[in-house]
PDB file of C-alpha atoms in Angstrom:
ATOM      1  CA  MET A 805     100.475  49.869   1.918  1.00 56.00           C
ATOM      2  CA  ASN A 806     100.974  46.672   0.075  1.00 58.00           C
ATOM      3  CA  ASN A 807     102.001  48.695  -2.945  1.00 64.00           C
ATOM      4  CA  LEU A 808     104.725  50.411  -0.943  1.00 57.00           C
ATOM      5  CA  ILE A 809     106.214  47.116   0.129  1.00 56.00           C
ATOM      6  CA  ILE A 810     106.214  45.869  -3.387  1.00 57.00           C
ATOM      7  CA  LEU A 811     107.928  48.956  -4.704  1.00 55.00           C
ATOM      8  CA  SER A 812     110.625  48.823  -2.031  1.00 54.00           C
ATOM      9  CA  THR A 813     111.375  45.186  -2.798  1.00 51.00           C
ATOM     10  CA  GLN A 814     111.754  45.901  -6.514  1.00 55.00           C
ATOM     11  CA  ALA A 815     114.418  48.568  -5.909  1.00 57.00           C
ATOM     12  CA  VAL A 816     116.590  46.131  -3.975  1.00 54.00           C
ATOM     13  CA  PRO A 817     118.612  43.655  -6.059  1.00 56.00           C
ATOM     14  CA  GLU A 818     117.622  40.060  -5.839  1.00 60.00           C
ATOM     15  CA  GLY A 819     118.619  38.200  -2.711  1.00 55.00           C
ATOM     16  CA  ARG A 820     119.370  41.284  -0.679  1.00 55.00           C
ATOM     17  CA  VAL A 821     117.269  43.056   1.905  1.00 56.00           C
ATOM     18  CA  PHE A 822     119.380  46.186   2.021  1.00 60.00           C
ATOM     19  CA  GLY A 823     121.117  47.490  -1.057  1.00 61.00           C
ATOM     20  CA  LEU A 824     124.619  48.576  -0.156  1.00 65.00           C
ATOM     21  CA  ASP A 825     125.882  49.810  -3.422  1.00 74.00           C
ATOM     22  CA  GLY A 826     128.129  52.782  -4.233  1.00 77.00           C
ATOM     23  CA  GLN A 827     125.313  55.255  -4.504  1.00 80.00           C
ATOM     24  CA  THR A 828     124.094  54.425  -1.000  1.00 80.00           C
ATOM     25  CA  LEU A 829     127.603  54.718   0.397  1.00 84.00           C
ATOM     26  CA  ILE A 830     128.105  58.108  -1.231  1.00 88.00           C
ATOM     27  CA  GLN A 831     124.799  59.337   0.196  1.00 89.00           C
ATOM     28  CA  ILE A 832     125.722  58.096   3.656  1.00 89.00           C
ATOM     29  CA  GLY A 833     129.133  59.816   3.409  1.00 92.00           C
ATOM     30  CA  VAL A 834     127.569  63.095   2.230  1.00 94.00           C
ATOM     31  CA  GLN A 835     125.012  63.015   5.062  1.00 95.00           C
ATOM     32  CA  LEU A 836     127.758  62.244   7.571  1.00 95.00           C
ATOM     33  CA  LEU A 837     129.859  65.121   6.207  1.00 96.00           C
ATOM     34  CA  ASN A 838     126.828  67.434   6.361  1.00 96.00           C
ATOM     35  CA  GLY A 839     126.236  66.410  10.020  1.00 94.00           C
ATOM     36  CA  ILE A 840     129.881  67.108  10.935  1.00 96.00           C
ATOM     37  CA  ILE A 841     129.863  70.484   9.153  1.00 94.00           C
ATOM     38  CA  LEU A 842     126.570  71.358  10.788  1.00 92.00           C
ATOM     39  CA  ALA A 843     127.964  70.414  14.233  1.00 90.00           C
ATOM     40  CA  ILE A 844     131.103  72.528  13.652  1.00 89.00           C
ATOM     41  CA  VAL A 845     129.131  75.518  12.387  1.00 87.00           C
ATOM     42  CA  LEU A 846     126.610  75.266  15.217  1.00 85.00           C
ATOM     43  CA  THR A 847     129.490  74.969  17.690  1.00 83.00           C
ATOM     44  CA  TYR A 848     130.979  78.237  16.470  1.00 83.00           C
ATOM     45  CA  VAL A 849     127.665  79.936  15.970  1.00 84.00           C
ATOM     46  CA  LEU A 850     125.776  78.735  19.064  1.00 83.00           C
ATOM     47  CA  TYR A 851     128.275  77.286  21.543  1.00 81.00           C
ATOM     48  CA  LYS A 852     130.313  80.425  22.074  1.00 79.00           C
ATOM     49  CA  PRO A 853     127.326  82.776  22.547  1.00 82.00           C
ATOM     50  CA  VAL A 854     125.559  80.275  24.822  1.00 84.00           C
ATOM     51  CA  LYS A 855     128.759  79.698  26.784  1.00 86.00           C
ATOM     52  CA  SER A 856     129.308  83.466  26.993  1.00 87.00           C
ATOM     53  CA  PHE A 857     125.703  83.978  28.149  1.00 89.00           C
ATOM     54  CA  LEU A 858     126.063  81.238  30.770  1.00 90.00           C
ATOM     55  CA  ASP A 859     129.403  82.690  31.962  1.00 92.00           C
ATOM     56  CA  LYS A 860     127.831  86.146  32.238  1.00 93.00           C
ATOM     57  CA  ARG A 861     124.857  84.695  34.075  1.00 93.00           C
ATOM     58  CA  THR A 862     127.188  82.776  36.432  1.00 95.00           C
ATOM     59  CA  ASN A 863     129.209  85.932  37.076  1.00 94.00           C
ATOM     60  CA  SER A 864     126.017  87.920  37.654  1.00 94.00           C
ATOM     61  CA  ILE A 865     124.737  85.335  40.125  1.00 94.00           C
ATOM     62  CA  GLU A 866     128.115  85.230  41.917  1.00 94.00           C
ATOM     63  CA  THR A 867     128.129  89.051  42.074  1.00 95.00           C
ATOM     64  CA  ASP A 868     124.580  89.061  43.441  1.00 93.00           C
ATOM     65  CA  ILE A 869     125.544  86.438  46.040  1.00 94.00           C
ATOM     66  CA  GLU A 870     128.622  88.466  47.069  1.00 94.00           C
ATOM     67  CA  HIS A 871     126.497  91.625  47.220  1.00 93.00           C
ATOM     68  CA  ALA A 872     123.871  89.809  49.312  1.00 93.00           C
ATOM     69  CA  GLU A 873     126.575  88.495  51.673  1.00 92.00           C
ATOM     70  CA  ARG A 874     128.084  91.984  51.959  1.00 94.00           C
ATOM     71  CA  MET A 875     124.638  93.479  52.621  1.00 93.00           C
ATOM     72  CA  SER A 876     123.954  90.730  55.178  1.00 93.00           C
ATOM     73  CA  LYS A 877     127.224  91.542  56.962  1.00 93.00           C
ATOM     74  CA  GLU A 878     126.383  95.259  56.881  1.00 93.00           C
ATOM     75  CA  ALA A 879     122.896  94.493  58.203  1.00 92.00           C
ATOM     76  CA  ASP A 880     124.379  92.346  60.988  1.00 92.00           C
ATOM     77  CA  ALA A 881     126.801  95.164  61.849  1.00 92.00           C
ATOM     78  CA  THR A 882     123.956  97.699  61.844  1.00 93.00           C
ATOM     79  CA  ILE A 883     121.807  95.410  63.996  1.00 94.00           C
ATOM     80  CA  SER A 884     124.627  94.932  66.495  1.00 93.00           C
ATOM     81  CA  GLU A 885     125.235  98.713  66.494  1.00 93.00           C
ATOM     82  CA  TYR A 886     121.529  99.363  67.149  1.00 92.00           C
ATOM     83  CA  ASN A 887     121.484  96.724  69.882  1.00 93.00           C
ATOM     84  CA  LYS A 888     124.488  98.429  71.498  1.00 93.00           C
ATOM     85  CA  LYS A 889     122.726 101.802  71.224  1.00 92.00           C
ATOM     86  CA  ILE A 890     119.583 100.294  72.766  1.00 92.00           C
ATOM     87  CA  GLU A 891     121.667  98.898  75.647  1.00 92.00           C
ATOM     88  CA  ASP A 892     123.327 102.304  76.096  1.00 92.00           C
ATOM     89  CA  ILE A 893     119.933 104.008  76.070  1.00 92.00           C
ATOM     90  CA  GLU A 894     118.625 101.504  78.620  1.00 92.00           C
ATOM     91  CA  GLU A 895     121.656 102.135  80.858  1.00 92.00           C
ATOM     92  CA  GLU A 896     121.171 105.900  80.486  1.00 92.00           C
ATOM     93  CA  ARG A 897     117.465 105.527  81.312  1.00 91.00           C
ATOM     94  CA  LEU A 898     118.260 103.552  84.456  1.00 91.00           C
ATOM     95  CA  LYS A 899     120.928 106.084  85.429  1.00 93.00           C
ATOM     96  CA  LEU A 900     118.482 108.978  84.934  1.00 92.00           C
ATOM     97  CA  LEU A 901     115.826 107.154  86.955  1.00 91.00           C
ATOM     98  CA  ASP A 902     118.292 106.614  89.800  1.00 92.00           C
ATOM     99  CA  GLU A 903     119.373 110.259  89.680  1.00 92.00           C
ATOM    100  CA  SER A 904     115.736 111.408  89.607  1.00 92.00           C
ATOM    101  CA  ARG A 905     114.883 109.188  92.565  1.00 91.00           C
ATOM    102  CA  ALA A 906     117.886 110.480  94.516  1.00 92.00           C
ATOM    103  CA  GLN A 907     117.004 114.087  93.696  1.00 92.00           C
ATOM    104  CA  ALA A 908     113.354 113.525  94.613  1.00 91.00           C
ATOM    105  CA  ASP A 909     114.443 111.932  97.894  1.00 91.00           C
ATOM    106  CA  GLU A 910     116.684 114.918  98.670  1.00 92.00           C
ATOM    107  CA  GLU A 911     113.888 117.347  97.794  1.00 92.00           C
ATOM    108  CA  ARG A 912     111.469 115.370  99.960  1.00 91.00           C
ATOM    109  CA  LYS A 913     113.887 115.517 102.897  1.00 91.00           C
ATOM    110  CA  GLU A 914     114.371 119.250 102.392  1.00 92.00           C
ATOM    111  CA  VAL A 915     110.610 119.846 102.183  1.00 91.00           C
ATOM    112  CA  LEU A 916     110.124 117.805 105.364  1.00 91.00           C
ATOM    113  CA  LYS A 917     112.882 119.781 107.078  1.00 92.00           C
ATOM    114  CA  ARG A 918     111.292 123.091 106.034  1.00 91.00           C
ATOM    115  CA  ALA A 919     107.875 121.841 107.155  1.00 90.00           C
ATOM    116  CA  GLN A 920     109.341 120.804 110.520  1.00 92.00           C
ATOM    117  CA  VAL A 921     110.939 124.252 110.918  1.00 91.00           C
ATOM    118  CA  GLU A 922     107.647 125.931 110.024  1.00 91.00           C
ATOM    119  CA  ALA A 923     105.770 123.668 112.443  1.00 90.00           C
ATOM    120  CA  ASP A 924     108.268 124.502 115.189  1.00 91.00           C
ATOM    121  CA  ASP A 925     107.867 128.219 114.430  1.00 90.00           C
ATOM    122  CA  ILE A 926     104.080 127.931 114.550  1.00 92.00           C
ATOM    123  CA  LYS A 927     104.298 125.982 117.800  1.00 90.00           C
ATOM    124  CA  SER A 928     106.646 128.570 119.333  1.00 91.00           C
ATOM    125  CA  ALA A 929     104.358 131.415 118.235  1.00 90.00           C
ATOM    126  CA  ALA A 930     101.345 129.589 119.660  1.00 90.00           C
ATOM    127  CA  LEU A 931     103.159 129.012 122.962  1.00 90.00           C
ATOM    128  CA  LEU A 932     104.079 132.708 123.089  1.00 91.00           C
ATOM    129  CA  ARG A 933     100.483 133.678 122.408  1.00 91.00           C
ATOM    130  CA  ILE A 934      99.232 131.257 125.055  1.00 92.00           C
ATOM    131  CA  SER A 935     101.749 132.622 127.543  1.00 90.00           C
ATOM    132  CA  ALA A 936     100.745 136.218 126.747  1.00 89.00           C
ATOM    133  CA  ASP A 937      97.052 135.293 126.979  1.00 90.00           C
ATOM    134  CA  ARG A 938      97.666 133.580 130.315  1.00 90.00           C
ATOM    135  CA  ALA A 939      99.455 136.670 131.694  1.00 90.00           C
ATOM    136  CA  ARG A 940      96.677 138.930 130.424  1.00 89.00           C
ATOM    137  CA  MET A 941      94.017 136.655 131.903  1.00 89.00           C
ATOM    138  CA  GLU A 942      95.824 136.510 135.248  1.00 87.00           C
ATOM    139  CA  GLU A 943      96.036 140.315 135.276  1.00 87.00           C
ATOM    140  CA  GLU A 944      92.340 140.578 134.420  1.00 87.00           C
ATOM    141  CA  MET A 945      91.503 138.042 137.124  1.00 87.00           C
ATOM    142  CA  ARG A 946      93.586 139.937 139.646  1.00 84.00           C
ATOM    143  CA  LEU A 947      91.866 143.212 138.746  1.00 85.00           C
ATOM    144  CA  GLN A 948      88.426 141.625 138.894  1.00 86.00           C
ATOM    145  CA  SER A 949      89.274 140.014 142.218  1.00 83.00           C
ATOM    146  CA  ILE A 950      90.319 143.395 143.532  1.00 81.00           C
ATOM    147  CA  GLU A 951      87.117 144.957 142.281  1.00 83.00           C
ATOM    148  CA  MET A 952      85.068 142.129 143.705  1.00 83.00           C
ATOM    149  CA  ALA A 953      86.850 142.342 147.050  1.00 79.00           C
ATOM    150  CA  ASN A 954      86.386 146.098 147.003  1.00 77.00           C
ATOM    151  CA  LEU A 955      82.711 145.732 146.295  1.00 80.00           C
ATOM    152  CA  MET A 956      82.241 143.104 148.997  1.00 79.00           C
ATOM    153  CA  ALA A 957      84.249 145.091 151.478  1.00 70.00           C
ATOM    154  CA  SER A 958      82.348 148.270 150.727  1.00 72.00           C
ATOM    155  CA  GLN A 959      79.020 146.491 151.200  1.00 74.00           C
ATOM    156  CA  TYR A 960      80.159 144.865 154.401  1.00 70.00           C
ATOM    157  CA  LEU A 961      81.624 148.055 155.698  1.00 62.00           C
ATOM    158  CA  SER A 962      78.619 150.130 154.748  1.00 68.00           C
ATOM    159  CA  GLU A 963      76.494 147.823 156.777  1.00 69.00           C
ATOM    160  CA  GLN A 964      78.939 147.468 159.710  1.00 67.00           C
ATOM    161  CA  MET A 965      81.102 150.572 159.897  1.00 65.00           C
ATOM    162  CA  ASP A 966      80.905 154.277 159.556  1.00 68.00           C
ATOM    163  CA  ASP A 967      82.564 156.229 156.732  1.00 71.00           C
ATOM    164  CA  GLU A 968      85.825 156.917 158.475  1.00 74.00           C
ATOM    165  CA  ALA A 969      86.328 153.344 159.652  1.00 71.00           C
ATOM    166  CA  GLN A 970      85.423 152.105 156.166  1.00 67.00           C
ATOM    167  CA  SER A 971      88.051 154.274 154.516  1.00 76.00           C
ATOM    168  CA  GLU A 972      90.700 153.109 156.927  1.00 79.00           C
ATOM    169  CA  TYR A 973      89.784 149.473 156.526  1.00 73.00           C
ATOM    170  CA  PHE A 974      89.624 149.820 152.705  1.00 74.00           C
ATOM    171  CA  GLU A 975      93.090 151.358 152.528  1.00 81.00           C
ATOM    172  CA  LYS A 976      94.498 148.595 154.691  1.00 81.00           C
ATOM    173  CA  MET A 977      93.020 145.831 152.530  1.00 76.00           C
ATOM    174  CA  LEU A 978      94.071 147.509 149.327  1.00 77.00           C
ATOM    175  CA  SER A 979      97.685 147.715 150.452  1.00 80.00           C
ATOM    176  CA  ARG A 980      97.614 144.032 151.421  1.00 78.00           C
ATOM    177  CA  MET A 981      96.274 143.011 148.046  1.00 74.00           C
ATOM    178  CA  GLU A 982      98.875 144.977 146.193  1.00 72.00           C
ATOM    179  CA  GLU A 983     101.631 143.257 148.161  1.00 71.00           C
ATOM    180  CA  THR A 984     100.244 139.816 147.380  1.00 68.00           C
ATOM    181  CA  SER A 985     101.819 138.089 144.376  1.00 60.00           C
ATOM    182  CA  TRP A 986      99.377 136.861 141.740  1.00 54.00           C
ATOM    183  CA  SER A 987     101.720 134.635 139.847  1.00 53.00           C
ATOM    184  CA  LYS A 988     101.526 130.888 139.815  1.00 50.00           C
TER     185      LYS A 988
END
């Protein structure tokens, strides 16, 4: 390292630290000119393609943003349309439920009315049967009473009267019984 310092001090003229002679100035000028040319060439070679790439990228991003906004608006419109359809479906469901309830209520009333009519018919038929049974029973009771009276009278008469008196008495009682009303 000491050798390097010694060599650098020998190249510089005496009394100067930095040698600013013509050769150094020419080298500085050439390097400066090379830097400017390089900057100009790189500007034409690199700046335009990079700027073009960045412009394309910016346009692509702006297009994607516009597309995303458009899709978002379409999605919002679709969501609002679906919400409207859901509300319409809900209204239709409620309407159908109300109609079904009303129809079921009408059917229930009609079934109850038919059941009431059938019950009335059954009741009327039962009353008719009871009435017919009562009349038949009264007739049977009347006939049995006549038979019983006949039997009692014949026993009494056989013990108390002769045949001719019995016949006369029997005929008399029979005609009385026939005239008597057996109804309630």
